[in-house]
Coordinates of C-alpha atoms in Angstrom, one line a residue:
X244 CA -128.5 -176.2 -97.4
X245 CA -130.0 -173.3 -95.2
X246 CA -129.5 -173.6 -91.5
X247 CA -132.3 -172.8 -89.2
X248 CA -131.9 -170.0 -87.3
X249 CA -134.4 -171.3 -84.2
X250 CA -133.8 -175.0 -84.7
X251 CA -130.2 -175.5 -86.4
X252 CA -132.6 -177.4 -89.0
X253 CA -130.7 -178.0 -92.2
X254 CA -133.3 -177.0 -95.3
X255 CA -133.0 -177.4 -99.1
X256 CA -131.9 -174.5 -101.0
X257 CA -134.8 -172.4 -101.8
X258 CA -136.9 -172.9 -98.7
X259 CA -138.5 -169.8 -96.6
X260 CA -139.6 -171.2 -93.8
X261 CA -138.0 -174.0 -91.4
X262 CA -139.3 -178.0 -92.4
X263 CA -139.3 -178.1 -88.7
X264 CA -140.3 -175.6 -87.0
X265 CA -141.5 -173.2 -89.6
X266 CA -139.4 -170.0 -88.5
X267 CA -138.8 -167.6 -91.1
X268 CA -135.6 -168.5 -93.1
X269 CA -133.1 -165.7 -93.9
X270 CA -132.7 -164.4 -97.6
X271 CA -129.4 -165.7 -99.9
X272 CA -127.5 -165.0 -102.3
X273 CA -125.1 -166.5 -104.5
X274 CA -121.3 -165.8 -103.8
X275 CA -119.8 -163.8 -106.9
X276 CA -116.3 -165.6 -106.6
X277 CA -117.2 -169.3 -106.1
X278 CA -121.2 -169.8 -106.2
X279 CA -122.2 -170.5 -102.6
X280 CA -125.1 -169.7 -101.2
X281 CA -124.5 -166.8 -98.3
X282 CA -126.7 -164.4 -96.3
X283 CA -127.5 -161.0 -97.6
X284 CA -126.2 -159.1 -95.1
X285 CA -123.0 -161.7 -95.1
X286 CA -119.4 -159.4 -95.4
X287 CA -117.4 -162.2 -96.8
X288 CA -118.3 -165.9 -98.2
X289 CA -117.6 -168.9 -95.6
X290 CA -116.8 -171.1 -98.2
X291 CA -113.8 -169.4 -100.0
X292 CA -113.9 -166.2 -97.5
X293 CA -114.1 -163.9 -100.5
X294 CA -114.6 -160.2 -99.5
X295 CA -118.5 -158.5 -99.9
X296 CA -117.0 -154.9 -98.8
X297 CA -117.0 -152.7 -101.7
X298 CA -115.1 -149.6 -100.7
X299 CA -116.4 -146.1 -101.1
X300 CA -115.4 -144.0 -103.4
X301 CA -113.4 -140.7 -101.8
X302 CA -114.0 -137.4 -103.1
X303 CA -111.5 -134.8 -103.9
X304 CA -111.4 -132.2 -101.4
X305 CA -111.5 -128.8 -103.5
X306 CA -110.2 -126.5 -101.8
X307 CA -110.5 -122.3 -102.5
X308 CA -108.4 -120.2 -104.5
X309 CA -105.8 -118.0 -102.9
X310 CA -106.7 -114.1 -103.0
X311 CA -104.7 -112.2 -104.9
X312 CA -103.6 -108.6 -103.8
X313 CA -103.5 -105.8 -106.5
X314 CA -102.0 -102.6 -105.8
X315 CA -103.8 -99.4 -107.3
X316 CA -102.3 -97.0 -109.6
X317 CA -102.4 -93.8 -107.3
X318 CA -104.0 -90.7 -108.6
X319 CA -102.9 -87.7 -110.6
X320 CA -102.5 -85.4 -107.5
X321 CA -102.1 -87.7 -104.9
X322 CA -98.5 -88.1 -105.1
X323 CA -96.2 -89.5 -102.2
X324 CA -99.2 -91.4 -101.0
X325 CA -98.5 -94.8 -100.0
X326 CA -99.8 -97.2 -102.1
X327 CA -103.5 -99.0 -101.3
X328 CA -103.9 -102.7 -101.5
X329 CA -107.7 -103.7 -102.8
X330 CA -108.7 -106.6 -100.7
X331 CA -112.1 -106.7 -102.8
X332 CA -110.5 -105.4 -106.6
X333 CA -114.1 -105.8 -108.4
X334 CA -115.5 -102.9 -106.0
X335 CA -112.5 -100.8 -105.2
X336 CA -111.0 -100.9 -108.8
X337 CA -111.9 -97.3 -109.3
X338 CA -112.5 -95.7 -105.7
X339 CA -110.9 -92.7 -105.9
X340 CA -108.1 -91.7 -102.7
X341 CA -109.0 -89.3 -100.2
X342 CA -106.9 -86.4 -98.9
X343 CA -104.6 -86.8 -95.8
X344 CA -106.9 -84.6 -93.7
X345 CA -110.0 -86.7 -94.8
X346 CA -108.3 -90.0 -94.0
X347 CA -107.6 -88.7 -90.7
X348 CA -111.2 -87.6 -90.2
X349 CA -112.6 -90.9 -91.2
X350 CA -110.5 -93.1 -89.2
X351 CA -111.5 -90.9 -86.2
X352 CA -115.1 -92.1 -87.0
X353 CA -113.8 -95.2 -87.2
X354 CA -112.3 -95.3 -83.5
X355 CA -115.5 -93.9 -81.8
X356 CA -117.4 -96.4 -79.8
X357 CA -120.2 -97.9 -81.0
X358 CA -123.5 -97.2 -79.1
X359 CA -124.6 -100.6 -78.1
X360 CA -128.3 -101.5 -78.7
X361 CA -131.4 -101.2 -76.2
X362 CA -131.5 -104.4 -74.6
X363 CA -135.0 -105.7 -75.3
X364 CA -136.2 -108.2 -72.7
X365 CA -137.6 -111.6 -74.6
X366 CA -140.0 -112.8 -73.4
X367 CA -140.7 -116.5 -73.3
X368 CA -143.5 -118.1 -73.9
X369 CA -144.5 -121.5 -71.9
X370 CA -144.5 -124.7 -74.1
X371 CA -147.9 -126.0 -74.4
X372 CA -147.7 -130.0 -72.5
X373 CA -148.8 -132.1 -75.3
X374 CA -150.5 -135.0 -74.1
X375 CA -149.3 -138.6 -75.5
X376 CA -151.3 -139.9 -78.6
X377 CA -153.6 -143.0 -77.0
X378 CA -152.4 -146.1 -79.1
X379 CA -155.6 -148.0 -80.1
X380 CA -156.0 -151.2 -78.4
X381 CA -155.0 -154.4 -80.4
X382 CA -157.9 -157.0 -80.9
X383 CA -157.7 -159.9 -78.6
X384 CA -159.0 -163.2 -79.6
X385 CA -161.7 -165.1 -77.6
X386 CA -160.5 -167.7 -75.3
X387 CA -161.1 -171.1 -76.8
X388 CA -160.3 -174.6 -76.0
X389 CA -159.5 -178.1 -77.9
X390 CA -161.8 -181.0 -76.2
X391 CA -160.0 -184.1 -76.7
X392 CA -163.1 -186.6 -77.6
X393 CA -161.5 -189.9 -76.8
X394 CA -161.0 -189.1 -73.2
X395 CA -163.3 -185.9 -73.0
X396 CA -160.8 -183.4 -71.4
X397 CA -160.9 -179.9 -72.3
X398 CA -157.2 -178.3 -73.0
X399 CA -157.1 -174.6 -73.2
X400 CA -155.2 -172.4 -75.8
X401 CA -152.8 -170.1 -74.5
X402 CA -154.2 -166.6 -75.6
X403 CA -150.6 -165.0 -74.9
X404 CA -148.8 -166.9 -77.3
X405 CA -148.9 -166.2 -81.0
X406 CA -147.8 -170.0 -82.2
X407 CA -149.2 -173.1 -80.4
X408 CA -146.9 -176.3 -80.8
X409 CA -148.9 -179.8 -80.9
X410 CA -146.6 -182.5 -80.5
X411 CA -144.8 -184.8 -78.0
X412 CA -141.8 -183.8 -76.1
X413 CA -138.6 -183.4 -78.4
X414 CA -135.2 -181.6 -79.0
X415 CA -136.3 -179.4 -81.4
X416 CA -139.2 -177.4 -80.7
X417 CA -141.0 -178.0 -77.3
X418 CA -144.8 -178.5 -77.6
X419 CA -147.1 -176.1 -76.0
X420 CA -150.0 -178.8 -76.3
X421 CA -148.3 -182.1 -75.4
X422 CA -150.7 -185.5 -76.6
X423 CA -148.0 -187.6 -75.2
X424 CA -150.0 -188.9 -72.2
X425 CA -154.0 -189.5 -74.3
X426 CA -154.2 -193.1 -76.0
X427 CA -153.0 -193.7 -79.3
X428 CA -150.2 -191.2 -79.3
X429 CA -147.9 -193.1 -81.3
X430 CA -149.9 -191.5 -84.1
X431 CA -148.9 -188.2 -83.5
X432 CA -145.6 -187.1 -84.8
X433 CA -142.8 -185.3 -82.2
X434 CA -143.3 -181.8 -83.9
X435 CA -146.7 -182.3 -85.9
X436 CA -149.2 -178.9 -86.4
X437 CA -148.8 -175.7 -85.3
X438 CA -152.1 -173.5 -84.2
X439 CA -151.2 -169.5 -85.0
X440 CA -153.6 -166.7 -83.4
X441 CA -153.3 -163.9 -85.5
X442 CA -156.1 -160.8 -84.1
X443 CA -159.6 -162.5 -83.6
X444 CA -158.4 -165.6 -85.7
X445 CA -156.9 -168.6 -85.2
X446 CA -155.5 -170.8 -87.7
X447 CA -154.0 -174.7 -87.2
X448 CA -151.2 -175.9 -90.2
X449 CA -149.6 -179.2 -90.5
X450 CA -145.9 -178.6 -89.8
X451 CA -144.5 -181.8 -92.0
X452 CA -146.0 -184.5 -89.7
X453 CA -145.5 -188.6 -90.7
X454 CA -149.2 -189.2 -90.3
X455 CA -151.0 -185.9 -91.4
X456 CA -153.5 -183.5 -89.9
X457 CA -157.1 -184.1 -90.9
X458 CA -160.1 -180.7 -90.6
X459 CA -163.6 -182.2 -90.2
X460 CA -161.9 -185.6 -92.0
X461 CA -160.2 -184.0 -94.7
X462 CA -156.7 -183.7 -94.7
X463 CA -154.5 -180.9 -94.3
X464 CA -152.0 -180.3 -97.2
X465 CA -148.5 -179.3 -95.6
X466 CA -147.9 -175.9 -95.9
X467 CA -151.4 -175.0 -96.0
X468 CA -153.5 -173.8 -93.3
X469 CA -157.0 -174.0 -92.1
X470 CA -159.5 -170.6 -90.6
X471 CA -160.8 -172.6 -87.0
X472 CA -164.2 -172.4 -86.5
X473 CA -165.8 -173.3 -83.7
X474 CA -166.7 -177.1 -83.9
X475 CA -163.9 -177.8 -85.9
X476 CA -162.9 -181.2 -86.1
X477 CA -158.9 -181.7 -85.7
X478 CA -157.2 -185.3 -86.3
X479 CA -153.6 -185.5 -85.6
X480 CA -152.8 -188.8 -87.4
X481 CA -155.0 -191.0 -89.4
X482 CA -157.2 -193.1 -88.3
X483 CA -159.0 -190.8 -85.9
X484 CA -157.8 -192.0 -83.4
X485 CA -156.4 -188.4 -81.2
X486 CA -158.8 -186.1 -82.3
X487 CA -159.7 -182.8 -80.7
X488 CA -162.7 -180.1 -81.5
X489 CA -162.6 -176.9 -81.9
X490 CA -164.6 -175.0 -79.3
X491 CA -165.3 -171.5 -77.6
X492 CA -163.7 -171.6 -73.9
X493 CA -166.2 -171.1 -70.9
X494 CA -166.5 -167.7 -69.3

């Protein structure tokens, strides 16, 4: 069974939406040690508690070779010289030794100060302000109304809600359209259609109701769900007997 996540609603295996409420149900799998069904993004299995981790893989850390100091052969001539040690062999393999006196002369070089650079004064330029990107409004949808035809009272549809709840009071899902109080309720199931506005449109689906939902007298198959269009006709139950149309609110 998959649990609900909105309405604690136990489902058969294989559903995607709630029976109930019709919330989106979250993907399973199939435990690889005993066969349960589990989340996804589950870590271990809550029917034999059998570990999901896989653990990475660690990579060898290489590390470099140690240098290796060779000492050159000195020089016919050179004689009582002490001996050099190549710290880069490939270039230096066959430099050739200097005199004392040109040693010396070099590593005076060497110890004169080094004329710092002409300090060059950067110069900044201002960041441009970008202004923000305008996001392009969303559509809204036109206010509209249901007019109940037995007792000819107009309710409005909340435009700020996305999914509209027709139904009676309950401990599931709390209707946003309650019928409870028109004649001939007892028709009407607890949690029975659900209206979604989706942009300009508004669509009305039968949410597993005992008695069935019925557009312009033909009924709603559950699962499907219908485009309203103004003068609609919406039965909740057979019979006819709550029935509502479908109609453009006044301005």
């Amino acid at each position: 069974m998959i649990v609900c996540p909105n309405c604690k609603h136990d489902n058969p295996e294989g559903a995607t939406n709630c029976e109930a409420c019709y919330t989106a149900l979250p993907a399973t799998k199939a435990c690889p040690n005993c066969g349960a069904s589990i989340q996804l993004d589950a870590t271990f299995c809550g029917q034999c508690g059998y570990s999901l981790k896989s653990a990475a893989a660690q990579d060898p850390i290489l590390l470099p070779p140690p240098a290796i100091a060779i000492e050159a052969t000195p020089a016919a001539g050179s004689i009582g010289l002490p001996p050099t040690i190549l710290t880069n062999p490939e270039a230096d393999l066959f430099a050739i030794p200097l005199a004392p006196a040109e040693s010396a002369a070099i590593a005076e070089e060497s110890l004169a100060p080094i004329p710092e650079p002409p300090q060059v004064e950067a110069q900044v330029s201002p960041i441009p302000s970008s202004a923000p990107t305008p996001v392009p409004a969303q559509p809204q949808p036109a206010p509209h109304q249901l007019l109940h035809l037995q007792s000819n009272t107009p309710i409005e549809i909340p435009p700020h809600l996305q999914v509209i709840h027709l139904g009676k009071p309950n401990d599931l899902v709390a209707p946003d359209i309650d019928v409870s109080s028109f004649p001939c309720a007892e028709v009407v199931s607890r949690v029975h259609a659900n209206i979604r506005i989706e942009g300009e449109n508004y669509y009305i689906e039968d949410v597993g109701s005992a008695n069935g939902t019925y557009i312009n007298h033909n009924v709603l198959a559950k699962g499907n769900r219908h485009l309203l269009r103004s003068g609609d006709r919406i039965g909740l139950g057979k019979g006819d007997l709550v029935t509502f149309i479908f109609q453009d609110a006044p301005v």
